[in-house]
Amino acid sequence: MSLGEFDLIAKYFTRSVKRAALGVGDDCALFATSPGMQLAVSSDMLVEGRHFLSTVAPERLGHKALAVNLSDLAACGARPIGFTLALAMPRVDERFLEGFARGLLALADEHECELIGGDTTQGPLNLCITVFGELPVGQALLRSGAQPGDDLYASGTLGDARAALEVFRGTLSVDGAAFETLRHAMEQPQPRVALGQSLRGIATSAIDVSDGLLGDLGHILRRSRVGATLEVDALPRSAVMRTLPAALQREFTLAGGDDYELVFSAPPGSAADVARAASGAGVQVSRIGRLDTEPGLRLVDANGAAVANGFGSFDHFKS
Ligand code: ADP
Ligand code: MG
């Protein structure tokens, strides 16, 4: 006999809460922010065939569904509090539910982000998470705060998730160990939650890279009304990425997508603060360019020579 709706909620998605006043089980969850703090709220939906392959292990899918949401909190500098999960699935598959819940709740525990409610329905596999975080009133990192003269930085490395996707698509081939590294980046991104919080009061703007560096940086430039010069040879790349042909390295780092790294700006005088924030968070941060008053984005190589920008970024309704 397969589980009913309420049995499966009870078995897989009901846990005691510490931070919230009330979790799963009533019509609403209840929680309050700490004094002097404001809420940061974000939703992300994952649709089978669009955001993930049907072959992905359920545990990794659970991890990624929450990771992409935590990444948005990180980009605003918020501390996670809790999340809700709206889940549609074609049938009750306990092997799927067990793995999915395990991956999801392990990452939730790591970030002390409680599952406080949701909705469960039959339908095509579709996951929507809404996360709640908090930060001191007025201290959110926004896309709109960048200033001409600020340095631009990126966390971690870029492009590996896209390289993994190309291996899955059959357009790229790498050895087994390299594939595992790339695949880990694609399926188990680590949201930069600690870094985002340590950048409050240092970074002037921030965004998380989900649709590709060029596209997401473009959002900062437009909202802040600044331009930028990006040093393509300074983009942080993994050891595996560095073994790929140079043209692919450029394409994947600039326009790959699914990176979930933070890109942010900070005044030139705060380089030491940025370095301290990065080492405190245990995350590598690289300087990748500079903002200026000339609108648009210019790409240059290590010698300062212009590089053509023929790359697009991901748009759900244009690709
Ligand atoms: P209602 O009909 O009042 O919207 P439901 O019967 O859908 O409530 O859900 C019962 C309880 O279970 C609620 O507290 C809801 O937040 C929670 N819930 C439902 N689905 C999930 C899920 N996938 N994960 C976590 N909590 C869930
Ligand atoms: Mg409901």
CSV table of C-alpha atoms in Angstrom, one decimal, residues 32-155:
chain,number,residue,atom,x,y,z
A,32,ALA,CA,9.4,36.0,14.4
A,33,THR,CA,12.6,37.8,13.4
A,34,SER,CA,15.0,38.9,16.1
A,35,PRO,CA,14.8,42.5,17.3
A,36,GLY,CA,16.4,45.0,14.8
A,37,MET,CA,16.3,42.4,12.0
A,38,GLN,CA,14.3,42.3,8.8
A,39,LEU,CA,13.2,39.3,6.8
A,40,ALA,CA,14.8,38.3,3.5
A,41,VAL,CA,12.5,36.0,1.4
A,42,SER,CA,13.2,34.2,-1.9
A,43,SER,CA,11.6,31.4,-4.0
A,44,ASP,CA,13.1,29.1,-6.6
A,45,MET,CA,11.3,26.4,-8.6
A,46,LEU,CA,13.0,23.3,-10.0
A,47,VAL,CA,11.2,21.6,-12.9
A,48,GLU,CA,12.2,18.1,-14.2
A,49,GLY,CA,13.8,18.3,-17.7
A,50,ARG,CA,14.3,22.1,-17.3
A,51,HIS,CA,16.5,22.4,-14.2
A,52,PHE,CA,17.5,18.8,-13.5
A,53,LEU,CA,17.8,15.5,-15.4
A,54,SER,CA,15.6,12.7,-14.5
A,55,THR,CA,18.7,10.6,-13.8
A,56,VAL,CA,19.9,12.7,-10.9
A,57,ALA,CA,20.2,10.9,-7.6
A,58,PRO,CA,17.2,12.0,-5.3
A,59,GLU,CA,19.6,12.9,-2.5
A,60,ARG,CA,21.5,15.3,-4.7
A,61,LEU,CA,18.3,16.8,-6.0
A,62,GLY,CA,17.2,17.4,-2.4
A,63,HIS,CA,20.5,19.1,-1.7
A,64,LYS,CA,20.4,21.2,-4.9
A,65,ALA,CA,16.7,22.3,-4.4
A,66,LEU,CA,17.6,24.0,-1.1
A,67,ALA,CA,21.1,25.1,-2.2
A,68,VAL,CA,19.9,27.3,-5.0
A,69,ASN,CA,17.5,29.0,-2.6
A,70,LEU,CA,20.1,29.5,0.2
A,71,SER,CA,22.3,31.0,-2.5
A,72,ASP,CA,19.8,33.8,-2.9
A,73,LEU,CA,19.9,34.5,0.8
A,74,ALA,CA,23.7,34.4,0.6
A,75,ALA,CA,23.7,37.0,-2.1
A,76,CYS,CA,21.7,39.4,0.1
A,77,GLY,CA,23.9,38.7,3.1
A,78,ALA,CA,21.0,37.1,5.1
A,79,ARG,CA,21.2,34.4,7.7
A,80,PRO,CA,18.9,31.4,7.0
A,81,ILE,CA,16.0,30.8,9.4
A,82,GLY,CA,13.6,28.5,7.7
A,83,PHE,CA,11.9,27.3,4.4
A,84,THR,CA,8.8,25.9,3.0
A,85,LEU,CA,8.6,23.1,0.4
A,86,ALA,CA,5.9,22.8,-2.3
A,87,LEU,CA,6.2,19.4,-4.0
A,88,ALA,CA,4.3,17.9,-6.9
A,89,MET,CA,5.2,14.4,-7.9
A,90,PRO,CA,3.5,11.9,-10.3
A,91,ARG,CA,3.3,9.1,-7.7
A,92,VAL,CA,4.4,8.2,-4.1
A,93,ASP,CA,7.9,6.8,-4.7
A,94,GLU,CA,9.4,6.1,-1.3
A,95,ARG,CA,12.9,5.5,-2.7
A,96,PHE,CA,12.7,8.9,-4.2
A,97,LEU,CA,11.2,10.6,-1.1
A,98,GLU,CA,13.7,9.0,1.3
A,99,GLY,CA,16.7,10.1,-0.7
A,100,PHE,CA,15.3,13.5,-1.5
A,101,ALA,CA,14.4,14.3,2.1
A,102,ARG,CA,17.9,13.1,3.3
A,103,GLY,CA,19.8,15.4,0.9
A,104,LEU,CA,17.4,18.3,1.6
A,105,LEU,CA,17.5,18.0,5.4
A,106,ALA,CA,21.2,17.4,5.6
A,107,LEU,CA,21.9,20.8,3.9
A,108,ALA,CA,19.1,22.4,6.0
A,109,ASP,CA,20.8,21.2,9.2
A,110,GLU,CA,24.2,22.4,8.1
A,111,HIS,CA,22.7,25.9,7.7
A,112,GLU,CA,20.3,25.7,10.7
A,113,CYS,CA,17.4,26.4,8.3
A,114,GLU,CA,14.2,24.7,9.5
A,115,LEU,CA,11.6,23.1,7.3
A,116,ILE,CA,8.4,24.8,8.6
A,117,GLY,CA,5.7,24.0,6.1
A,118,GLY,CA,4.8,23.4,2.5
A,119,ASP,CA,2.3,21.7,0.2
A,120,THR,CA,2.1,18.3,-1.4
A,121,THR,CA,0.2,17.4,-4.5
A,122,GLN,CA,0.1,14.8,-7.4
A,123,GLY,CA,1.4,16.1,-10.7
A,124,PRO,CA,4.5,16.4,-12.9
A,125,LEU,CA,7.7,16.4,-10.7
A,126,ASN,CA,8.2,20.0,-9.7
A,127,LEU,CA,9.8,21.4,-6.5
A,128,CYS,CA,9.3,24.9,-5.2
A,129,ILE,CA,11.1,26.2,-2.1
A,130,THR,CA,10.7,29.5,-0.3
A,131,VAL,CA,13.4,30.4,2.1
A,132,PHE,CA,13.3,32.9,4.9
A,133,GLY,CA,16.4,34.6,6.3
A,134,GLU,CA,17.1,37.6,8.5
A,135,LEU,CA,19.6,40.5,8.5
A,136,PRO,CA,20.0,43.8,10.3
A,137,VAL,CA,17.5,46.3,9.0
A,138,GLY,CA,19.0,48.2,6.0
A,139,GLN,CA,22.1,46.1,5.7
A,140,ALA,CA,21.0,43.8,2.8
A,141,LEU,CA,23.5,43.5,-0.1
A,142,LEU,CA,21.7,44.7,-3.2
A,143,ARG,CA,22.3,44.7,-6.9
A,144,SER,CA,21.9,48.4,-7.0
A,145,GLY,CA,24.8,49.6,-4.7
A,146,ALA,CA,27.9,49.3,-6.9
A,147,GLN,CA,30.0,52.4,-7.5
A,148,PRO,CA,32.4,53.4,-10.3
A,149,GLY,CA,35.9,52.6,-9.1
A,150,ASP,CA,34.9,49.5,-7.1
A,151,ASP,CA,36.7,46.3,-7.6
A,152,LEU,CA,34.7,43.2,-8.8
A,153,TYR,CA,35.2,39.9,-7.1
A,154,ALA,CA,34.0,36.3,-7.6
A,155,SER,CA,33.9,33.5,-5.0
